[in-house]
Amino acid sequence: MEGGGRPSASQAVLLAASTAITALLYSVYRQKARVARGLEGARKVRLDGDLRAVLLEAPGRCVPYAVIEGVVRSVKETLSSQFVESCKGVVQRLTLQEHKMVWNRTTHLWNDYEKIIHQRTNTTPFDLVPAEDGAGVTVRVMKPLDAAELSLETVYEKFHPSVQSFTDVIGHYISGERPKGIQETEQMLKVGTALTGVGELVLDNATIKLQPPKQGMPYYLSSLDFESLLQKQESSVRFWKILTVISGFATCAVLFFLLRKQYRHHRERQHLRQMQEEFRQAQERLMNAEGGEILKNACVVCLSSTKSCVFLECGHVCSCHECYQALPKPKKCPICRQGITRVVPLYNS
């Protein structure tokens, strides 16, 4: 603590940082909890012949947040894998990722570093259809790339190691970067994949569409079933809640430490003021007792004991024996500052 009981700059920064982290974690927790509650309250609809009737009865022919499960089916042509034969899908993502080792000058270690150097995503319109054949109801999936939890299956993956000469190796050690190679990956949302869609379900003319909701809730296209998806979100809520509680306890501990320091400083100041008041009262008593006779015979140093020493060669009678013993060396008279050669005891009869 600094003078006046104020916390130091480092303590104030620590408290502010701890409070800000707690507030940030609490904000994330609140947002996750809101998403989980919204997902739990989403309306579950079946992909059957009654779906169109349900939407016709809904206000604005729209269910703002609905859960629907179905199987992926392409509307027109499908996308073919570039590396795997007979692999068809509706979403294709090609990724080139660079892998290298980077020297950390702080830890003096080589750390793995990954960077996406190229990525391309191709899509084609697709529907969700019932898993059972024979039902003619389909749901057109809109803006699938905006969906969270979009389940893409990795159908091809290959690592191309970099070829390096001896000169390259020396140059990489000097520069602090050692290329490892390029990883090539292809991911696809295959035709026939079972998907759980959560979003806004709307009847647009004759077409039923699943699209991102307008209330700010997340849009899901997941290969998990709805119960698994809900449990995953609830686990995320519990994780952020635990982090928030831990950070909150840390903030309370820092605040308690600072308040305890300030309380101790306040007690010390009270004790000092009490001692000063007692000393002032003692001086007043000496001034007022017996017309000042006690003050006249009191030691000029402690003002409490009686004068009992004669200092020679100056001859001043001004101190008690205890205060004479406490004088720093070389001992000098407190009145005239002349050196004391010897001390004669004073006896009052």
Short mmCIF file of C-alpha atoms in Angstrom, two decimals:
data_model
loop_
_atom_site.label_atom_id
_atom_site.label_comp_id
_atom_site.label_asym_id
_atom_site.label_seq_id
_atom_site.Cartn_x
_atom_site.Cartn_y
_atom_site.Cartn_z
CA MET A 1 0.00 0.00 0.00
CA GLU A 2 1.18 3.53 -0.75
CA GLY A 3 1.05 6.48 1.61
CA GLY A 4 -2.42 7.40 2.76
CA GLY A 5 -3.62 3.80 2.52
CA ARG A 6 -4.14 3.93 -1.25
CA PRO A 7 -3.31 0.74 -3.21
CA SER A 8 -0.18 0.77 -5.32
CA ALA A 9 -0.34 1.04 -9.10
CA SER A 10 0.43 -2.66 -9.57
CA GLN A 11 -2.27 -3.65 -7.09
CA ALA A 12 -4.83 -1.40 -8.79
CA VAL A 13 -3.91 -2.84 -12.21
CA LEU A 14 -4.20 -6.40 -10.84
CA LEU A 15 -7.65 -5.69 -9.39
CA ALA A 16 -8.83 -3.97 -12.60
CA ALA A 17 -7.52 -6.80 -14.81
CA SER A 18 -9.08 -9.48 -12.60
CA THR A 19 -12.42 -7.65 -12.60
CA ALA A 20 -12.32 -7.20 -16.40
CA ILE A 21 -11.54 -10.90 -16.97
CA THR A 22 -14.37 -11.92 -14.65
CA ALA A 23 -16.78 -9.60 -16.47
CA LEU A 24 -15.67 -10.96 -19.85
CA LEU A 25 -16.06 -14.58 -18.74
CA TYR A 26 -19.47 -13.80 -17.27
CA SER A 27 -20.54 -12.20 -20.54
CA VAL A 28 -19.48 -15.30 -22.49
CA TYR A 29 -21.26 -17.52 -19.95
CA ARG A 30 -24.46 -15.48 -20.27
CA GLN A 31 -24.31 -15.70 -24.05
CA LYS A 32 -23.71 -19.48 -23.96
CA ALA A 33 -26.53 -19.94 -21.45
CA ARG A 34 -28.89 -17.90 -23.66
CA VAL A 35 -28.00 -20.09 -26.66
CA ALA A 36 -28.55 -23.28 -24.64
CA ARG A 37 -31.92 -22.04 -23.36
CA GLY A 38 -32.96 -21.05 -26.89
CA LEU A 39 -31.89 -24.43 -28.25
CA GLU A 40 -33.77 -26.22 -25.48
CA GLY A 41 -36.89 -24.20 -26.27
CA ALA A 42 -36.69 -24.72 -30.04
CA ARG A 43 -39.79 -26.31 -31.57
CA LYS A 44 -39.25 -29.86 -32.80
CA VAL A 45 -41.03 -30.60 -36.06
CA ARG A 46 -41.17 -33.79 -38.05
CA LEU A 47 -40.27 -34.01 -41.70
CA ASP A 48 -43.53 -35.58 -42.81
CA GLY A 49 -46.74 -34.76 -44.67
CA ASP A 50 -48.04 -32.61 -41.79
CA LEU A 51 -45.14 -30.14 -41.97
CA ARG A 52 -46.77 -27.94 -44.61
CA ALA A 53 -49.99 -27.77 -42.56
CA VAL A 54 -48.00 -26.79 -39.48
CA LEU A 55 -46.38 -23.89 -41.34
CA LEU A 56 -49.70 -22.77 -42.82
CA GLU A 57 -51.11 -22.48 -39.30
CA ALA A 58 -48.04 -20.68 -37.90
CA PRO A 59 -48.01 -16.84 -37.79
CA GLY A 60 -46.46 -15.54 -41.00
CA ARG A 61 -46.05 -19.16 -42.19
CA CYS A 62 -42.88 -19.24 -40.14
CA VAL A 63 -41.49 -21.11 -37.10
CA PRO A 64 -38.81 -18.71 -35.76
CA TYR A 65 -36.62 -21.42 -34.21
CA ALA A 66 -37.26 -25.02 -35.22
CA VAL A 67 -35.44 -28.35 -35.05
CA ILE A 68 -35.73 -30.72 -37.99
CA GLU A 69 -33.87 -33.91 -38.83
CA GLY A 70 -33.41 -35.37 -42.30
CA VAL A 71 -31.04 -36.78 -44.89
CA VAL A 72 -29.04 -34.73 -47.42
CA ARG A 73 -30.17 -34.91 -51.03
CA SER A 74 -28.85 -32.82 -53.91
CA VAL A 75 -31.32 -30.63 -55.80
CA LYS A 76 -29.52 -30.67 -59.15
CA GLU A 77 -26.01 -31.89 -59.85
CA THR A 78 -23.71 -33.11 -57.09
CA LEU A 79 -20.09 -32.26 -56.40
CA SER A 80 -17.55 -35.02 -57.09
CA SER A 81 -14.45 -35.53 -55.00
CA GLN A 82 -11.18 -34.62 -56.72
CA PHE A 83 -9.34 -37.54 -55.10
CA VAL A 84 -11.89 -40.24 -54.19
CA GLU A 85 -13.91 -41.99 -56.86
CA SER A 86 -17.70 -42.31 -56.47
CA CYS A 87 -17.68 -39.80 -53.61
CA LYS A 88 -20.53 -37.32 -54.10
CA GLY A 89 -21.49 -34.38 -51.94
CA VAL A 90 -23.17 -31.00 -51.74
CA VAL A 91 -20.45 -29.05 -49.90
CA GLN A 92 -16.78 -29.43 -50.76
CA ARG A 93 -13.89 -27.72 -48.99
CA LEU A 94 -10.31 -27.93 -50.31
CA THR A 95 -7.54 -26.75 -47.98
CA LEU A 96 -3.79 -26.31 -48.31
CA GLN A 97 -2.10 -25.87 -44.93
CA GLU A 98 1.55 -25.04 -44.34
CA HIS A 99 3.39 -26.74 -41.46
CA LYS A 100 6.69 -25.44 -40.14
CA MET A 101 8.82 -25.11 -37.01
CA VAL A 102 9.51 -21.63 -35.61
CA TRP A 103 12.30 -20.86 -33.12
CA ASN A 104 11.06 -19.13 -29.96
CA ARG A 105 13.76 -16.77 -28.68
CA THR A 106 12.13 -16.58 -25.25
CA THR A 107 11.82 -20.29 -24.46
CA HIS A 108 14.67 -21.36 -26.80
CA LEU A 109 12.49 -24.12 -28.24
CA TRP A 110 11.19 -25.04 -31.70
CA ASN A 111 7.38 -24.67 -31.81
CA ASP A 112 4.94 -26.07 -34.38
CA TYR A 113 3.25 -23.46 -36.56
CA GLU A 114 0.35 -24.02 -38.94
CA LYS A 115 -1.03 -21.62 -41.52
CA ILE A 116 -3.77 -21.99 -44.12
CA ILE A 117 -2.30 -20.77 -47.39
CA HIS A 118 -5.30 -21.58 -49.59
CA GLN A 119 -8.89 -22.68 -49.04
CA ARG A 120 -11.80 -23.01 -51.45
CA THR A 121 -15.36 -24.06 -50.64
CA ASN A 122 -17.83 -25.22 -53.29
CA THR A 123 -21.54 -25.69 -52.66
CA THR A 124 -24.58 -26.82 -54.57
CA PRO A 125 -28.24 -26.48 -53.50
CA PHE A 126 -29.51 -29.37 -51.40
CA ASP A 127 -32.57 -30.47 -49.44
CA LEU A 128 -33.26 -32.36 -46.27
CA VAL A 129 -35.56 -35.30 -46.96
CA PRO A 130 -37.04 -37.94 -44.62
CA ALA A 131 -34.91 -40.96 -43.91
CA GLU A 132 -37.80 -43.18 -44.96
CA ASP A 133 -38.59 -43.36 -48.66
CA GLY A 134 -42.00 -42.47 -49.97
CA ALA A 135 -42.67 -39.15 -48.23
CA GLY A 136 -42.68 -36.27 -50.67
CA VAL A 137 -41.82 -33.46 -48.20
CA THR A 138 -38.46 -31.71 -48.63
CA VAL A 139 -36.82 -28.76 -46.88
CA ARG A 140 -34.45 -26.53 -48.84
CA VAL A 141 -31.35 -25.63 -46.80
CA MET A 142 -30.32 -22.00 -47.29
CA LYS A 143 -26.84 -20.53 -46.61
CA PRO A 144 -25.27 -23.73 -45.25
CA LEU A 145 -21.85 -22.06 -44.85
CA ASP A 146 -23.33 -19.70 -42.23
CA ALA A 147 -24.23 -22.64 -39.99
CA ALA A 148 -22.33 -23.47 -36.82
CA GLU A 149 -21.33 -27.11 -36.29
CA LEU A 150 -21.39 -27.70 -40.06
CA SER A 151 -20.39 -31.35 -40.25
CA LEU A 152 -17.91 -31.93 -43.08
CA GLU A 153 -16.29 -35.34 -43.39
CA THR A 154 -12.60 -35.56 -44.32
CA VAL A 155 -12.50 -37.78 -47.41
CA TYR A 156 -8.86 -37.15 -48.42
CA GLU A 157 -5.78 -36.04 -46.55
CA LYS A 158 -2.16 -36.15 -47.63
CA PHE A 159 1.00 -34.56 -46.27
CA HIS A 160 3.68 -33.45 -48.74
CA PRO A 161 7.01 -33.10 -46.88
CA SER A 162 9.31 -30.34 -48.02
CA VAL A 163 12.56 -31.37 -49.70
CA GLN A 164 15.53 -29.45 -48.33
CA SER A 165 19.15 -29.30 -49.29
CA PHE A 166 21.99 -28.90 -46.80
CA THR A 167 22.23 -25.20 -47.66
CA ASP A 168 18.50 -24.82 -47.03
CA VAL A 169 18.81 -26.46 -43.60
CA ILE A 170 21.57 -24.04 -42.58
CA GLY A 171 19.54 -21.07 -43.85
CA HIS A 172 16.47 -22.24 -41.95
CA TYR A 173 18.41 -22.49 -38.70
CA ILE A 174 19.74 -18.97 -39.21
CA SER A 175 16.31 -17.55 -40.06
CA GLY A 176 14.56 -19.42 -37.24
CA GLU A 177 12.00 -21.13 -39.52
CA ARG A 178 12.10 -24.77 -40.65
CA PRO A 179 9.44 -25.79 -43.22
CA LYS A 180 7.98 -29.24 -42.64
CA GLY A 181 5.64 -29.52 -45.59
CA ILE A 182 2.19 -28.89 -47.03
CA GLN A 183 -0.93 -30.76 -45.95
CA GLU A 184 -3.67 -31.21 -48.55
CA THR A 185 -7.18 -31.88 -47.25
CA GLU A 186 -10.57 -32.41 -48.86
CA GLN A 187 -13.74 -32.32 -46.77
CA MET A 188 -17.26 -32.97 -48.01
CA LEU A 189 -20.85 -33.05 -46.86
CA LYS A 190 -21.85 -36.27 -48.55
CA VAL A 191 -25.17 -37.04 -50.12
CA GLY A 192 -27.15 -39.26 -47.74
CA THR A 193 -25.64 -37.78 -44.56
CA ALA A 194 -28.11 -37.50 -41.67
CA LEU A 195 -28.29 -33.89 -40.49
CA THR A 196 -29.95 -32.04 -37.63
CA GLY A 197 -30.93 -28.54 -38.70
CA VAL A 198 -31.83 -25.79 -36.22
CA GLY A 199 -32.96 -22.46 -37.61
CA GLU A 200 -35.90 -20.54 -39.00
CA LEU A 201 -38.38 -22.71 -40.88
CA VAL A 202 -40.48 -20.77 -43.38
CA LEU A 203 -42.96 -21.62 -46.13
CA ASP A 204 -42.05 -19.55 -49.20
CA ASN A 205 -44.74 -20.15 -51.82
CA ALA A 206 -44.48 -23.90 -52.38
CA THR A 207 -40.96 -24.29 -50.97
CA ILE A 208 -40.17 -25.02 -47.31
CA LYS A 209 -36.88 -23.37 -46.39
CA LEU A 210 -34.51 -23.72 -43.43
CA GLN A 211 -32.48 -20.54 -43.02
CA PRO A 212 -30.52 -18.56 -40.39
CA PRO A 213 -32.87 -17.22 -37.66
CA LYS A 214 -33.47 -13.49 -37.38
CA GLN A 215 -33.45 -13.31 -33.55
CA GLY A 216 -29.67 -13.67 -33.32
CA MET A 217 -29.79 -17.33 -32.30
CA PRO A 218 -27.19 -19.65 -33.87
CA TYR A 219 -27.89 -21.63 -37.02
CA TYR A 220 -26.96 -25.33 -36.81
CA LEU A 221 -26.35 -28.04 -39.38
CA SER A 222 -24.89 -30.91 -37.39
CA SER A 223 -24.44 -34.63 -37.89
CA LEU A 224 -25.24 -35.06 -34.17
CA ASP A 225 -28.78 -35.82 -33.12
CA PHE A 226 -30.64 -33.07 -31.29
CA GLU A 227 -30.11 -34.49 -27.78
CA SER A 228 -26.35 -34.81 -28.34
CA LEU A 229 -26.21 -31.28 -29.75
CA LEU A 230 -28.09 -29.95 -26.71
CA GLN A 231 -25.79 -31.81 -24.29
CA LYS A 232 -22.75 -30.38 -26.07
CA GLN A 233 -24.06 -26.84 -25.61
CA GLU A 234 -24.91 -27.47 -21.95
CA SER A 235 -21.38 -28.80 -21.36
CA SER A 236 -20.02 -25.60 -22.87
CA VAL A 237 -22.25 -23.58 -20.51
CA ARG A 238 -20.94 -25.51 -17.48
CA PHE A 239 -17.34 -24.99 -18.60
CA TRP A 240 -17.72 -21.21 -18.90
CA LYS A 241 -19.64 -21.09 -15.61
CA ILE A 242 -16.77 -22.82 -13.80
CA LEU A 243 -14.24 -20.40 -15.35
CA THR A 244 -16.42 -17.45 -14.29
CA VAL A 245 -16.70 -18.72 -10.70
CA ILE A 246 -12.94 -19.32 -10.44
CA SER A 247 -12.17 -15.88 -11.82
CA GLY A 248 -14.76 -14.34 -9.49
CA PHE A 249 -13.15 -15.99 -6.47
CA ALA A 250 -9.74 -14.70 -7.60
CA THR A 251 -11.16 -11.17 -7.92
CA CYS A 252 -12.73 -11.40 -4.45
CA ALA A 253 -9.41 -12.62 -3.02
CA VAL A 254 -7.54 -9.64 -4.51
CA LEU A 255 -10.21 -7.25 -3.23
CA PHE A 256 -10.13 -8.84 0.24
CA PHE A 257 -6.33 -8.51 0.32
CA LEU A 258 -6.49 -4.80 -0.57
CA LEU A 259 -9.28 -4.11 1.93
CA ARG A 260 -7.38 -5.96 4.65
CA LYS A 261 -4.27 -3.88 3.92
CA GLN A 262 -6.30 -0.69 4.06
CA TYR A 263 -7.99 -1.76 7.31
CA ARG A 264 -4.62 -2.47 8.94
CA HIS A 265 -3.32 0.89 7.77
CA HIS A 266 -6.43 2.56 9.22
CA ARG A 267 -5.87 0.80 12.57
CA GLU A 268 -2.24 1.94 12.64
CA ARG A 269 -3.28 5.53 11.97
CA GLN A 270 -5.87 5.31 14.77
CA HIS A 271 -3.27 3.93 17.16
CA LEU A 272 -0.83 6.71 16.23
CA ARG A 273 -3.49 9.39 16.79
CA GLN A 274 -4.34 7.82 20.15
CA MET A 275 -0.68 7.91 21.23
CA GLN A 276 -0.38 11.54 20.13
CA GLU A 277 -3.51 12.45 22.08
CA GLU A 278 -2.21 10.70 25.20
CA PHE A 279 1.09 12.52 24.90
CA ARG A 280 -0.70 15.86 24.51
CA GLN A 281 -2.84 15.17 27.56
CA ALA A 282 0.26 14.25 29.55
CA GLN A 283 1.84 17.58 28.59
CA GLU A 284 -1.29 19.45 29.66
CA ARG A 285 -1.29 17.69 33.02
CA LEU A 286 2.34 18.65 33.56
CA MET A 287 1.55 22.26 32.68
CA ASN A 288 -1.40 22.49 35.01
CA ALA A 289 -0.22 20.44 37.99
CA GLU A 290 0.81 22.47 41.09
CA GLY A 291 1.17 25.72 39.20
CA GLY A 292 3.78 24.36 36.83
CA GLU A 293 6.08 23.09 39.58
CA ILE A 294 6.13 19.57 38.15
CA LEU A 295 6.91 20.94 34.66
CA LYS A 296 9.67 23.05 36.16
CA ASN A 297 11.39 19.99 37.67
CA ALA A 298 10.59 17.64 34.73
CA CYS A 299 13.28 16.29 32.42
CA VAL A 300 13.39 18.38 29.25
CA VAL A 301 13.75 15.21 27.14
CA CYS A 302 10.96 12.91 28.34
CA LEU A 303 8.87 15.50 30.30
CA SER A 304 7.84 12.74 32.71
CA SER A 305 10.75 11.97 35.06
CA THR A 306 12.34 14.42 37.50
CA LYS A 307 15.64 16.15 36.73
CA SER A 308 18.39 14.22 38.51
CA CYS A 309 21.68 15.15 36.77
CA VAL A 310 24.03 18.14 36.79
CA PHE A 311 26.06 18.41 33.60
CA LEU A 312 29.58 19.76 33.95
CA GLU A 313 31.24 21.93 32.96
CA CYS A 314 28.15 23.89 31.76
CA GLY A 315 26.24 23.31 35.04
CA HIS A 316 22.80 22.78 33.51
CA VAL A 317 20.28 20.68 35.44
CA CYS A 318 17.92 19.51 32.70
CA SER A 319 17.76 15.71 32.41
CA CYS A 320 16.98 12.54 34.27
CA HIS A 321 19.57 9.79 34.51
CA GLU A 322 17.76 7.52 32.01
CA CYS A 323 17.64 10.21 29.31
CA TYR A 324 21.32 11.05 29.96
CA GLN A 325 22.17 7.41 29.31
CA ALA A 326 20.15 7.56 26.04
CA LEU A 327 22.00 10.63 24.68
CA PRO A 328 24.09 9.82 21.59
CA LYS A 329 27.86 9.91 21.83
CA PRO A 330 29.71 12.23 22.15
CA LYS A 331 27.23 13.32 24.81
CA LYS A 332 26.25 17.00 24.74
CA CYS A 333 24.03 19.10 26.93
CA PRO A 334 20.50 19.32 25.46
CA ILE A 335 20.32 23.01 26.45
CA CYS A 336 23.62 24.55 25.33
CA ARG A 337 25.09 21.72 23.20
CA GLN A 338 28.35 21.93 25.17
CA GLY A 339 30.25 18.67 25.65
CA ILE A 340 29.62 16.86 28.93
CA THR A 341 32.85 15.99 30.74
CA ARG A 342 31.23 14.53 33.86
CA VAL A 343 27.85 14.15 35.54
CA VAL A 344 27.04 14.89 39.19
CA PRO A 345 23.87 13.32 40.68
CA LEU A 346 21.33 15.79 42.03
CA TYR A 347 19.63 15.00 45.33
CA ASN A 348 16.53 16.86 46.41
CA SER A 349 16.01 17.01 50.18
#
